Each structure stands twice: as C-alpha cells, then as structure tokens.
Amino acid sequence: MAHRFLTLLTDFGDADGFVGAMRGVILSRAPAARLVDLAHHVPRGDVAKAARVLARSAPYFPAGTVHCVVVDPGVGSDRRAVAAAAGGQRFIAPDNGVLGATLDALGGPVEVRIIENPAAMRAVVSRTFHGRDVFAPAAAWLAAGGALEAIGSPAGSLVRLAGTAPEVDGERVIGRVVEVDTFGNLITDIPADGPVAVRIGGQALVGPRPSYSAVPAGALVLVTGSLGTLEVAVRDGSAAARLDLGVGAACVASPAAAESGA
Amino acid sequence: MAHRFLTLLTDFGDADGFVGAMRGVILSRAPAARLVDLAHHVPRGDVAKAARVLARSAPYFPAGTVHCVVVDPGVGSDRRAVAAAAGGQRFIAPDNGVLGATLDALGGPVEVRIIENPAAMRAVVSRTFHGRDVFAPAAAWLAAGGALEAIGSPAGSLVRLAGTAPEVDGERVIGRVVEVDTFGNLITDIPADGPVAVRIGGQALVGPRPSYSAVPAGALVLVTGSLGTLEVAVRDGSAAARLDLGVGAACVASPAAAESGA
Amino acid sequence: MAHRFLTLLTDFGDADGFVGAMRGVILSRAPAARLVDLAHHVPRGDVAKAARVLARSAPYFPAGTVHCVVVDPGVGSDRRAVAAAAGGQRFIAPDNGVLGATLDALGGPVEVRIIENPAAMRAVVSRTFHGRDVFAPAAAWLAAGGALEAIGSPAGSLVRLAGTAPEVDGERVIGRVVEVDTFGNLITDIPADGPVAVRIGGQALVGPRPSYSAVPAGALVLVTGSLGTLEVAVRDGSAAARLDLGVGAACVASPAAAESGA
C-alpha cells in the first residue's frame, strides 16, 4: 500500500496534550497513517497566519496526503467543518478561509464537502474541542480509505479571507506586510520581479539582494522570500523589532531604475 | 505485526536535544516502534499538570500503546521508576503521581512493577538524565515485546498526588482551578452537570454555555471543558489574564435555578 | 528493508511551517524515510548550541540514520553545503562547524563531500531557504539509497568552531560555561573526574553531588551533566537566573581535597 501521510496544523501549542489527544484519535482509527507536523505554534486563532503556513508547506507533500488544519476560533458556532480535494491532496478544516491560498496554489478545489457523516466523527461531539471530536476523526477516515464524496453533502463555495492583493498605481506597487516570521522578517504581498526600490517604515531599500548575507550583520536587507514576494529582513536580527512594524504595515515598491535616476 | 505506538510526554522543551537523545535510544532498541508526541512543553517539574496532560490524551490511543512519561523533579533521589498496565495500554514513568488520573480513567492498574531489569535500561545510568538512561530504554523494551512482569518486582501502591475533589456544601459545590491551558482558559474540578451559576474572581457567570462562540469576543464565558468539568474562558482572550487567577483559585457553583430566582 | 531514520535539527521553531515544508520535500523524495525530530527551537543562528544539541542526541541513533541539520546563519553566502559519514551515520549540514563535535565523538569523519549533485537538490534553489531547497532533498537522497560519494566532490577539511578546551593551571582547571539548557542549568567544559571545589559567579561549590536531589529545593548544586562535564544547577530553579550568568562565564575547579584542607 502507498504511504499515507496525515499532517497536522494547529494553534494548540505543545503544553496541554490537545494535539496528543488528536494523535490518539487518529491512530486508533487509521493506525497505518503516518503523522507529520506542519506547525502547532500558530498564534491563537490567527486564521490568516495559518493559511500562509499551510500554503508554505502543504504543496510540497506527495499526492495522497491528508492535511488536518485546526485553527478554529469559531469552534462551537455555526461555522461549517469541511473536506476538500485539490492537486491530489485532501484537506480537513473549519470553513473559515484557512484553505483558500493553498487550494488556489494547487489549481483550485476539485471537490468540497461538508463533514456530516457520523462515521467520520466521534460518537459524542463536544462543543469546545472539534480538533479531537470532528477534525481528527474526519482526517483519519480519509486516511483509512474513506471517499471524500461520502463525508457529506457538497459545500458550495468556501469562506474566503479578505483579499490582500497589492494596489498598482502607475509604476508603483502599494502593498503591505502580510506576515512576520519567527525570525522577525517582514514578508510583504508584493511579487518580487526585477529590481525595485522600497519604502517601508521610513526606510529606503534597494533590492532584492541575493541573500541575507549580502549585507553586514545588523543591516536591513531586501530579499525575495521563500514564497516569491519581497521580504524585509535584518541580517542576524529582527526587522519587525528594528522598524517596529507588523502585519498590515504599508510597503511601497517602485522600479529601481526610476528610483536610482531620481 | 500490529502497530506499536510509543508516546513521549516530557518537560524537556525543544531546544536542547534531550528528547532527541531519548528518541535515539528508543529507535536503537525498538526500531519498529512508532514514536508519537503527547507534549514536551509541560512547565518544568509540574507533575500535576503532566498528570492532566496524560489523562487528556493517553486514553485515546489504541490498545498496545506504550506511554513514556518523564516529568521527574526527583531524578536521582530514591523515588522509584515504575511500569504499569491498564486498559490494554502500558506506562513507564517516575513514581511521583503522574500516572494516577490516567490509570483511574482506564479502570485502574492491572499490574505495576518497579523498573529493575538491567536489560530494560542503559548499561551506564547517570544520576541526572533518567529520561535517556532508564525511561526511554524501559519503554523501548516493552515496545520491542518485553513482558511487563519481567521488568522488575511488584511495585505495590503508587504515589498519589494530593486529591482535588471539590467540596459539596448543600447545593453549592466549592471547587478550584486545577489547570490553566495554553489559551488562558481556567479549568476547574467541578463536574458540569446541569445549569449552574458560578462565582470566581469576583465575577458571576451563568452556564454552561454551549461554546465559546456563545458570547461576543472579549467576554467571559462559562463552558463545559474537554474533560467534562466547568471551564471559565474569555472568547478570543485569556481568562487567566483577565481575572488574574491561576491554579488553586476558588470557584463556587450553585444550581442556576436557585441563582436565577434570587 | 532496514528502517531508515532521518532526523531534523533546526532553529526554525514551530510557528511558520518552514520545517513542515522540509518534511514535505523529504517525504515526496523518500517516502519510506521515518522522520524524527532532534530539536527545532535552537536559538536563531546559534551554531555552537546546535553543535552541542547534535552531539547530545545523534550518537544514540542506530547505524544508517541520516541527520539533517539546518542552523545556517550564512544561507546564501559562499559557505558550503556538505555531507559527511561517521560511525555508520550520515550527516547533511552547512559547513559552519555544526558537525564538528559529533563527528569527533563518532571517531571522526570517514568521508566528507560537497553537495553539488543536482539530483540531490530541488530544481530551483532559492537563496533564502536552503533547508527546503538543498538540505532536505540532499538528506532525502541519502535516505532513499543515494551514495555519499555521488553527492559531490571531496570537501577536504570542514570549518571548525573556535575551541573550548579548558585551561589547566597546575591543579586548577579554568573552564567556562558552554551551554545553558532549558532548565537554566550552567553546563561547563570541565570534565567531571573526581571530587572538586568550584568557584563560579562568586559562589563556592563542592561536588559533584550525586544528583539535583542531593540539596534542598532552591539550593545551588554541582553535578555531573549528561555529557560528562561539571554542571551548576539550582534544584527546582534556574542557576542561570540565580547567578546571572550565561555562556562564556568563567568557572574554576580545584581538587576537593586541597580545597577542603584550606
């Protein structure tokens, strides 16, 4: 039988055993599933961050992988629990926008269902821990060979996060910081295509430079991030701390030739 | 052969390689064991918290699983290292009370042994790292097919943590906060059975409400926690920070009908 | 087929999905590899710490294991990416000294190669995320059966971290703190062989004591650490906080007989 990977992405941290309980539920129902972690220290309830973490990692997994995402500030509300398929992979998540960027990157969903089948959840479902009672068993059900179509009725369109497309104003692109990573790097939504001059937090930077190492330790540097957009970093330091900026901060990019000719 | 899961629960964190060393010892001795994490960021030496984490997660694992718990402030003292069986699962831990709640939940231990067999530990045992030298090899020994009875002599009764049963005073139940989770939720020891009015930290709450989402963001809410007891939360926030309360804080519950009639 | 373990040691944390992306790349290329974590919360860019974490854990793994280390402050510079074999295990890492202590402990490298073979890396290699684009696929390539010799040309000698051997001055040994662990224990580079009196941070201690439990809670204690050197701890507390000391702090050891005779 092919390897069947089942990944977990949560905001549960590593201190309480919530992820441990999910792992137990999964391995009781799909003992051959091979568990893999994407991340568990996503900031609590930060769906937009979780969406980026998923988009950064899920596409690299082999076909057949099941991804189980539980960043779910709406647990117990009427938000739906859904299952989706795209690019040969399958996903289990709350319908809160967390899957959007990844499904887009994989060519769009080929099937989206509401999780309704009692066989795909625990017999008693709490109102506070759907990670254990709904999402883990649903992911296990898929990993154990269950058909996506049997998990529930068609879901129609999914909730989308508010768009983050940068604004184009003539030659200028007005974007923003969409993520701050563990290193304090400021990741923007401006595609990195060609030399640019950037203004952010009162600083002017030219780039993208080939790597963080292109500048001395402690200096600001503009690079191309791992998802292909402009990223502002401090070599061996934190750009977020240096510039006192976070998600939502404005970043304006102009073609470097125009800028250098000014 | 059946899958043989071996879980790890420690307070070693993820920065030093202590858990990495344990994993190496286990896989050298039981290469077919499938490692699973319960949690590694239990607060240092917090046996009561570890006991709750284990009770929250271990019961969901399939029969045959071996759980290895190393939250061991008494390492190097004369506290015993023990192996226990209950509910088809087996446990390796220091005898400091960490197994109590879980063994109870699984119907009580059917066998408890002291870890004495030299074949179930490393040839040289340090006095400061029994996770690597005693608990990991003992867990591997069980996972590789060793019999619990061969691990050492009968242990008799295990150390118990001080009881936390709430006090019943007529219709009132006087309990306390027994755990604060990663989200700042205050988990009490008062069973959630029916409508109640609760007084905690100068606040009066009625519930349990069906879920966190039953109140607006930022509001206090009384819910039924994932282990079936009353839990005080702040939607999208931290009740521990809001009320400035932690483990041990008093919580008094009265039947809601009496309360609403006041 | 033998079990093929592939370990990961990074400073990527658990919030961004960087390790998740590496896991996806590895399992796409070596689906039978069994992933194991050594640690992911090494302080950012701390190569010396990562070298100690690797030395603390890798030697316990069975022959055939592939270790992938990505603590790489020089990513994108001209530092080399290398593969090495020692003691039946293989290693993938940046050539920044991180492998030194472990290769020494395993008897020295029997082969060291530069990672050059395009088959052992992703088709497009970014300048900012070699964990995903170079190190993960190279480790997968070895785990999937690739020969070390085919990964690139001989590397010659590797970068070494600055030595940390303690200074011997007659009967005294002048060493230093080389690591502070998660518990705040101060780990020195002074081998623990026989009774000593130690001066550190204005305190005088005699030991090594058999274990942390040899003193009351809150007291300083000198023990033998898990790697065989002297370690200064506070029982149930943090010696680093108590003494306000960190890596590099001086520690002077004298034979205990002379000290006690003073």
mmCIF file of C-alpha atoms in Angstrom, chain B residues 32-246:
data_model
loop_
_atom_site.group_PDB
_atom_site.id
_atom_site.type_symbol
_atom_site.label_atom_id
_atom_site.label_comp_id
_atom_site.label_asym_id
_atom_site.label_seq_id
_atom_site.Cartn_x
_atom_site.Cartn_y
_atom_site.Cartn_z
ATOM 1 C CA ALA B 32 9.803 -0.746 14.692
ATOM 2 C CA ALA B 33 8.265 1.427 17.405
ATOM 3 C CA ARG B 34 6.332 4.369 16.021
ATOM 4 C CA LEU B 35 7.071 7.471 18.042
ATOM 5 C CA VAL B 36 4.266 9.909 18.864
ATOM 6 C CA ASP B 37 4.451 13.084 20.957
ATOM 7 C CA LEU B 38 1.925 13.938 23.665
ATOM 8 C CA ALA B 39 3.637 17.171 24.791
ATOM 9 C CA HIS B 40 7.116 18.440 25.660
ATOM 10 C CA HIS B 41 6.443 21.932 26.997
ATOM 11 C CA VAL B 42 4.846 20.935 30.286
ATOM 12 C CA PRO B 43 6.089 23.520 32.819
ATOM 13 C CA ARG B 44 9.301 22.255 34.383
ATOM 14 C CA GLY B 45 8.711 19.699 37.088
ATOM 15 C CA ASP B 46 4.941 20.269 37.127
ATOM 16 C CA VAL B 47 3.786 16.741 37.919
ATOM 17 C CA ALA B 48 0.145 17.731 38.441
ATOM 18 C CA LYS B 49 -0.024 19.369 35.013
ATOM 19 C CA ALA B 50 1.675 16.390 33.387
ATOM 20 C CA ALA B 51 -0.852 14.087 35.046
ATOM 21 C CA ARG B 52 -3.654 16.093 33.429
ATOM 22 C CA VAL B 53 -1.973 16.166 30.027
ATOM 23 C CA LEU B 54 -1.599 12.392 30.130
ATOM 24 C CA ALA B 55 -5.234 11.896 31.199
ATOM 25 C CA ARG B 56 -6.332 14.200 28.375
ATOM 26 C CA SER B 57 -4.530 12.282 25.644
ATOM 27 C CA ALA B 58 -3.422 8.741 26.533
ATOM 28 C CA PRO B 59 -6.909 7.186 26.762
ATOM 29 C CA TYR B 60 -7.486 7.915 23.058
ATOM 30 C CA PHE B 61 -4.653 5.684 21.907
ATOM 31 C CA PRO B 62 -5.181 2.146 20.710
ATOM 32 C CA ALA B 63 -4.519 -0.884 22.870
ATOM 33 C CA GLY B 64 -0.898 -1.901 22.834
ATOM 34 C CA THR B 65 0.423 1.629 23.050
ATOM 35 C CA VAL B 66 3.358 2.292 25.400
ATOM 36 C CA HIS B 67 3.429 5.735 27.042
ATOM 37 C CA CYS B 68 6.730 7.079 28.393
ATOM 38 C CA VAL B 69 6.381 9.995 30.826
ATOM 39 C CA VAL B 70 9.412 11.933 32.040
ATOM 40 C CA VAL B 71 8.381 14.837 34.234
ATOM 41 C CA ASP B 72 10.693 13.961 37.045
ATOM 42 C CA PRO B 73 11.781 16.603 39.532
ATOM 43 C CA GLY B 74 13.036 13.844 41.806
ATOM 44 C CA VAL B 75 15.557 12.389 39.330
ATOM 45 C CA GLY B 76 18.485 10.932 41.224
ATOM 46 C CA SER B 77 16.572 10.712 44.519
ATOM 47 C CA ASP B 78 15.139 7.458 45.853
ATOM 48 C CA ARG B 79 11.860 7.878 44.002
ATOM 49 C CA ARG B 80 11.092 4.704 42.090
ATOM 50 C CA ALA B 81 10.867 4.208 38.337
ATOM 51 C CA VAL B 82 7.799 2.148 37.512
ATOM 52 C CA ALA B 83 5.945 0.355 34.744
ATOM 53 C CA ALA B 84 2.182 -0.087 34.803
ATOM 54 C CA ALA B 85 -0.561 -1.641 32.691
ATOM 55 C CA ALA B 86 -4.180 -0.523 32.450
ATOM 56 C CA GLY B 87 -6.890 -0.683 29.833
ATOM 57 C CA GLY B 88 -4.661 -2.511 27.353
ATOM 58 C CA GLN B 89 -2.018 0.232 27.452
ATOM 59 C CA ARG B 90 1.294 0.338 29.289
ATOM 60 C CA PHE B 91 3.107 3.174 31.021
ATOM 61 C CA ILE B 92 6.680 3.988 32.031
ATOM 62 C CA ALA B 93 7.157 6.857 34.494
ATOM 63 C CA PRO B 94 8.675 8.014 37.741
ATOM 64 C CA ASP B 95 6.544 7.042 40.740
ATOM 65 C CA ASN B 96 5.502 10.581 41.595
ATOM 66 C CA GLY B 97 1.767 10.522 40.978
ATOM 67 C CA VAL B 98 1.872 11.410 37.298
ATOM 68 C CA LEU B 99 0.069 8.225 36.246
ATOM 69 C CA GLY B 100 -2.745 8.357 38.815
ATOM 70 C CA ALA B 101 -5.549 10.094 36.960
ATOM 71 C CA THR B 102 -4.919 8.140 33.772
ATOM 72 C CA LEU B 103 -4.771 4.735 35.437
ATOM 73 C CA ASP B 104 -8.020 5.610 37.235
ATOM 74 C CA ALA B 105 -9.644 6.614 33.947
ATOM 75 C CA LEU B 106 -8.595 3.311 32.400
ATOM 76 C CA GLY B 107 -10.177 1.278 35.180
ATOM 77 C CA GLY B 108 -7.172 1.100 37.477
ATOM 78 C CA PRO B 109 -3.844 -0.640 37.008
ATOM 79 C CA VAL B 110 -3.871 -4.379 36.421
ATOM 80 C CA GLU B 111 -0.128 -4.639 37.086
ATOM 81 C CA VAL B 112 2.520 -2.302 38.481
ATOM 82 C CA ARG B 113 6.222 -3.127 38.539
ATOM 83 C CA ILE B 114 9.439 -1.441 39.622
ATOM 84 C CA ILE B 115 11.922 -0.982 36.777
ATOM 85 C CA GLU B 116 14.861 -3.127 37.878
ATOM 86 C CA ASN B 117 15.836 -5.387 34.978
ATOM 87 C CA PRO B 118 19.221 -4.231 33.639
ATOM 88 C CA ALA B 119 18.121 -5.312 30.155
ATOM 89 C CA ALA B 120 15.495 -2.552 30.328
ATOM 90 C CA MET B 121 17.957 0.259 30.987
ATOM 91 C CA ARG B 122 21.225 1.566 29.580
ATOM 92 C CA ALA B 123 24.423 -0.115 30.721
ATOM 93 C CA VAL B 124 25.564 3.059 32.470
ATOM 94 C CA VAL B 125 22.848 5.006 34.242
ATOM 95 C CA SER B 126 23.560 8.664 35.011
ATOM 96 C CA ARG B 127 22.033 10.338 38.037
ATOM 97 C CA THR B 128 20.766 13.343 36.123
ATOM 98 C CA PHE B 129 19.187 12.022 32.898
ATOM 99 C CA HIS B 130 16.959 9.023 33.571
ATOM 100 C CA GLY B 131 14.872 10.005 30.546
ATOM 101 C CA ARG B 132 17.696 8.732 28.382
ATOM 102 C CA ASP B 133 19.125 6.055 30.659
ATOM 103 C CA VAL B 134 16.091 4.448 32.328
ATOM 104 C CA PHE B 135 12.704 5.554 30.991
ATOM 105 C CA ALA B 136 13.476 5.523 27.248
ATOM 106 C CA PRO B 137 15.104 2.073 27.252
ATOM 107 C CA ALA B 138 12.379 0.653 29.516
ATOM 108 C CA ALA B 139 9.683 1.931 27.160
ATOM 109 C CA ALA B 140 11.612 0.540 24.194
ATOM 110 C CA TRP B 141 11.913 -2.779 25.962
ATOM 111 C CA LEU B 142 8.130 -3.032 26.309
ATOM 112 C CA ALA B 143 7.566 -1.830 22.750
ATOM 113 C CA ALA B 144 10.011 -4.464 21.475
ATOM 114 C CA GLY B 145 7.974 -7.216 23.069
ATOM 115 C CA GLY B 146 9.297 -7.390 26.635
ATOM 116 C CA ALA B 147 6.813 -8.608 29.250
ATOM 117 C CA LEU B 148 5.797 -6.152 31.938
ATOM 118 C CA GLU B 149 6.234 -8.858 34.575
ATOM 119 C CA ALA B 150 9.889 -9.282 33.595
ATOM 120 C CA ILE B 151 10.747 -5.626 34.136
ATOM 121 C CA GLY B 152 11.036 -5.929 37.932
ATOM 122 C CA SER B 153 9.281 -6.856 41.158
ATOM 123 C CA PRO B 154 5.719 -5.798 42.007
ATOM 124 C CA ALA B 155 5.525 -2.152 42.981
ATOM 125 C CA GLY B 156 2.605 -2.267 45.388
ATOM 126 C CA SER B 157 0.770 1.012 45.566
ATOM 127 C CA LEU B 158 1.956 4.065 43.684
ATOM 128 C CA VAL B 159 2.473 7.573 44.975
ATOM 129 C CA ARG B 160 -0.744 9.626 44.650
ATOM 130 C CA LEU B 161 -0.984 13.339 44.098
ATOM 131 C CA ALA B 162 -2.922 15.207 46.779
ATOM 132 C CA GLY B 163 -6.627 14.904 45.997
ATOM 133 C CA THR B 164 -8.505 17.716 44.303
ATOM 134 C CA ALA B 165 -12.107 16.648 44.789
ATOM 135 C CA PRO B 166 -14.372 19.689 45.148
ATOM 136 C CA GLU B 167 -16.265 20.167 48.389
ATOM 137 C CA VAL B 168 -20.046 19.811 48.396
ATOM 138 C CA ASP B 169 -21.858 22.165 50.766
ATOM 139 C CA GLY B 170 -25.599 21.605 50.466
ATOM 140 C CA GLU B 171 -26.448 22.689 46.937
ATOM 141 C CA ARG B 172 -23.186 24.532 46.478
ATOM 142 C CA VAL B 173 -20.020 22.966 45.129
ATOM 143 C CA ILE B 174 -16.781 24.625 46.175
ATOM 144 C CA GLY B 175 -14.059 23.715 43.741
ATOM 145 C CA ARG B 176 -10.939 25.275 42.357
ATOM 146 C CA VAL B 177 -8.970 25.924 39.212
ATOM 147 C CA VAL B 178 -6.871 22.827 38.553
ATOM 148 C CA GLU B 179 -5.265 23.835 35.259
ATOM 149 C CA VAL B 180 -4.662 26.836 33.049
ATOM 150 C CA ASP B 181 -4.261 25.844 29.413
ATOM 151 C CA THR B 182 -2.266 27.489 26.631
ATOM 152 C CA PHE B 183 -5.225 29.714 25.802
ATOM 153 C CA GLY B 184 -5.562 31.001 29.374
ATOM 154 C CA ASN B 185 -8.750 29.019 29.965
ATOM 155 C CA LEU B 186 -9.355 28.284 33.665
ATOM 156 C CA ILE B 187 -10.235 24.613 34.008
ATOM 157 C CA THR B 188 -11.962 23.726 37.281
ATOM 158 C CA ASP B 189 -12.569 20.435 39.057
ATOM 159 C CA ILE B 190 -16.341 20.959 39.232
ATOM 160 C CA PRO B 191 -18.252 18.442 37.121
ATOM 161 C CA ALA B 192 -20.501 20.108 34.576
ATOM 162 C CA ASP B 193 -23.917 18.564 35.052
ATOM 163 C CA GLY B 194 -26.744 20.935 34.517
ATOM 164 C CA PRO B 195 -27.239 24.711 34.667
ATOM 165 C CA VAL B 196 -25.146 26.476 37.273
ATOM 166 C CA ALA B 197 -24.240 29.917 38.496
ATOM 167 C CA VAL B 198 -20.554 30.294 39.232
ATOM 168 C CA ARG B 199 -18.619 32.816 41.294
ATOM 169 C CA ILE B 200 -14.931 33.129 40.504
ATOM 170 C CA GLY B 201 -12.528 36.005 40.941
ATOM 171 C CA GLY B 202 -15.289 38.435 41.889
ATOM 172 C CA GLN B 203 -17.285 37.604 38.767
ATOM 173 C CA ALA B 204 -20.681 35.909 38.484
ATOM 174 C CA LEU B 205 -21.284 33.697 35.468
ATOM 175 C CA VAL B 206 -24.179 31.516 34.406
ATOM 176 C CA GLY B 207 -23.812 28.461 32.194
ATOM 177 C CA PRO B 208 -22.508 26.291 30.885
ATOM 178 C CA ARG B 209 -22.994 27.994 27.550
ATOM 179 C CA PRO B 210 -22.832 25.722 24.515
ATOM 180 C CA SER B 211 -19.497 27.100 23.259
ATOM 181 C CA TYR B 212 -17.019 29.958 23.405
ATOM 182 C CA SER B 213 -18.882 31.488 20.497
ATOM 183 C CA ALA B 214 -21.995 31.979 22.617
ATOM 184 C CA VAL B 215 -20.656 35.350 23.784
ATOM 185 C CA PRO B 216 -19.090 38.315 21.977
ATOM 186 C CA ALA B 217 -15.320 38.489 21.517
ATOM 187 C CA GLY B 218 -13.644 39.578 24.724
ATOM 188 C CA ALA B 219 -16.464 38.444 27.030
ATOM 189 C CA LEU B 220 -16.184 35.910 29.853
ATOM 190 C CA VAL B 221 -17.966 32.638 29.228
ATOM 191 C CA LEU B 222 -18.624 29.506 31.266
ATOM 192 C CA VAL B 223 -18.423 26.290 29.230
ATOM 193 C CA THR B 224 -18.007 22.560 29.664
ATOM 194 C CA GLY B 225 -14.335 21.737 29.148
ATOM 195 C CA SER B 226 -12.999 18.836 27.116
ATOM 196 C CA LEU B 227 -12.684 16.643 30.239
ATOM 197 C CA GLY B 228 -16.249 17.314 31.382
ATOM 198 C CA THR B 229 -15.695 19.931 34.083
ATOM 199 C CA LEU B 230 -16.639 23.617 34.220
ATOM 200 C CA GLU B 231 -14.220 25.926 32.429
ATOM 201 C CA VAL B 232 -14.060 29.714 32.524
ATOM 202 C CA ALA B 233 -12.847 31.334 29.315
ATOM 203 C CA VAL B 234 -12.650 34.664 27.541
ATOM 204 C CA ARG B 235 -13.676 34.402 23.918
ATOM 205 C CA ASP B 236 -10.581 35.136 21.810
ATOM 206 C CA GLY B 237 -8.757 36.105 25.011
ATOM 207 C CA SER B 238 -7.284 34.812 28.263
ATOM 208 C CA ALA B 239 -9.442 34.336 31.359
ATOM 209 C CA ALA B 240 -6.294 33.783 33.442
ATOM 210 C CA ALA B 241 -5.010 37.230 32.474
ATOM 211 C CA ARG B 242 -8.416 38.932 32.709
ATOM 212 C CA LEU B 243 -9.153 37.644 36.210
ATOM 213 C CA ASP B 244 -5.517 37.379 37.298
ATOM 214 C CA LEU B 245 -6.160 33.831 38.505
ATOM 215 C CA GLY B 246 -4.221 30.605 38.317
#
